[in-house]
Coordinates of C-alpha atoms in Angstrom, one line a residue:
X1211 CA 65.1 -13.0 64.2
X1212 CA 62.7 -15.9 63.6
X1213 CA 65.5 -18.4 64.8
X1214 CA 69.0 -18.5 65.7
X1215 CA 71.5 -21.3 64.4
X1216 CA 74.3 -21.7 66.8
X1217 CA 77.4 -23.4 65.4
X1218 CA 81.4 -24.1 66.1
X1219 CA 84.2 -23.1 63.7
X1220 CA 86.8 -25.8 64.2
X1221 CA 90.4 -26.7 61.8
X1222 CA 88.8 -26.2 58.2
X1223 CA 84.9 -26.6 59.5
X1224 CA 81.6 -26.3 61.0
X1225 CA 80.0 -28.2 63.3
X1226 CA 76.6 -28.3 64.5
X1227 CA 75.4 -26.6 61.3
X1228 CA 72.0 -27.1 60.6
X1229 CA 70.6 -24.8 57.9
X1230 CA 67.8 -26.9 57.4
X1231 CA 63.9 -25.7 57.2
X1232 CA 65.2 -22.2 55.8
X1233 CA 62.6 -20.3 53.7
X1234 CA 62.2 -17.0 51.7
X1235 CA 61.4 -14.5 54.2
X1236 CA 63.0 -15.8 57.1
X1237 CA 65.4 -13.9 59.1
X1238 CA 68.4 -15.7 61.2
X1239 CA 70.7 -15.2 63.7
X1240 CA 73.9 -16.8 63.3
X1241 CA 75.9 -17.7 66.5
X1242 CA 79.5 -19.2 66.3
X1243 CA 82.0 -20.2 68.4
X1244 CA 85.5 -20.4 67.2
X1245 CA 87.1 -23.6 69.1
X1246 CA 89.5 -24.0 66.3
X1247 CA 93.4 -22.5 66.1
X1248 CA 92.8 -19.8 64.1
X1249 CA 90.8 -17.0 62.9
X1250 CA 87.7 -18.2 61.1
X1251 CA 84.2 -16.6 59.2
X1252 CA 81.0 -17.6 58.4
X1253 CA 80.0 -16.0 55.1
X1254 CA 77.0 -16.2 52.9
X1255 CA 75.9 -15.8 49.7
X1256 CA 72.4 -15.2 48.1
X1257 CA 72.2 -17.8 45.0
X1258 CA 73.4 -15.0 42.2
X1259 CA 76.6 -15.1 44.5
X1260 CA 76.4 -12.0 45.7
X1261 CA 77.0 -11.9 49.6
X1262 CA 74.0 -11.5 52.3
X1263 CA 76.1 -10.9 55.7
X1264 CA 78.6 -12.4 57.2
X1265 CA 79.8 -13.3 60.7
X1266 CA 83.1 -11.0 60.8
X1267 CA 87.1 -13.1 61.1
X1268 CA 86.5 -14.4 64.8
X1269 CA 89.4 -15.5 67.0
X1270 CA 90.3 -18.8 68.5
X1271 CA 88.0 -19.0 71.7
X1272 CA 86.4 -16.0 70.7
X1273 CA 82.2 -15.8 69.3
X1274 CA 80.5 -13.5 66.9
X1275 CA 77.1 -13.5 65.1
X1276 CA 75.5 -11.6 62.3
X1277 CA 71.6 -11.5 61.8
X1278 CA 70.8 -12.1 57.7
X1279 CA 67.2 -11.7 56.2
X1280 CA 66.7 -14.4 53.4
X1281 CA 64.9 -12.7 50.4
X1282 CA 64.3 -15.6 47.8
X1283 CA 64.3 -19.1 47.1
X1284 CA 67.2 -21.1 46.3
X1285 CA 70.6 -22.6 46.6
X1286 CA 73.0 -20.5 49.5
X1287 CA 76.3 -20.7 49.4
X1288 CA 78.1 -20.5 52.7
X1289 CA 82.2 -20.2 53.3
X1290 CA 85.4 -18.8 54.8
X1291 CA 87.2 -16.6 52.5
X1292 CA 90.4 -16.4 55.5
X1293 CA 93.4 -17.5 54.4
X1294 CA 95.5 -20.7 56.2
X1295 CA 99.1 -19.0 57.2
X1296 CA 100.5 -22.5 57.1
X1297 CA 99.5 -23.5 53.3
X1298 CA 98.6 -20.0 52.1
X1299 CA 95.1 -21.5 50.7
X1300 CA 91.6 -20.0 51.5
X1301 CA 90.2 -22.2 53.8
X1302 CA 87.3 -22.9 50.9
X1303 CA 90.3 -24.3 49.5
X1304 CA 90.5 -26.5 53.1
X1305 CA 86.9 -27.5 53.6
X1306 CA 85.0 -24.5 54.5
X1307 CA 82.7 -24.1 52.4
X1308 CA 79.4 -25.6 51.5
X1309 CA 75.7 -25.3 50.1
X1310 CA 71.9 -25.2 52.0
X1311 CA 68.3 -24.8 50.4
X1312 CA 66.0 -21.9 51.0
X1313 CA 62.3 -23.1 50.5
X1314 CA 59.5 -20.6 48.7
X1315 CA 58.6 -19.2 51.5

């Protein structure tokens, strides 16, 4: 990978995210930590929405990574598709979900 972005799933969402200085051609690890109470994702999306990788449901206390290739410029969509037990909403629904630029690389 050219970089690795290390971040923490926590309640409804993620800290220490910085997907900034992304281009086209760049391939990244992704590193979380779950320090929040239940099982959470990290899930992205090229900017047709169709999905690149994904870090897999990751327990509480638990860590898991995926390594994603970015292919073209755009908007990224990133999100956890798991669903709250308590409220029965995704947690996109909840907060988890969000967008980050990839620059022409």
């Amino acid at each position: 990978p050219d970089r690795e972005i290390a971040f923490e799933a926590v309640d409804f969402d993620y800290e220490n995210l910085d997907l900034t200085g992304i281009a086209d051609g760049d391939t990244i690890r992704f590193a979380m930590d779950n320090a929040g109470a239940q099982a959470h994702e990290f899930e992205v999306l090229d900017p047709d929405g169709e999905p690149i990788g994904e870090v897999a449901a990751t327990n509480p206390g638990e860590s898991g990574g995926a390594t994603m290739t970015f292919t073209a410029p755009g908007v990224y969509t990133y999100q956890c598709i798991l669903v709250d037990p308590a409220t029965n909403e995704p947690h996109t629904e909840l907060g988890m979900i969000g967008t980050f630029d990839v620059a022409d690389g």
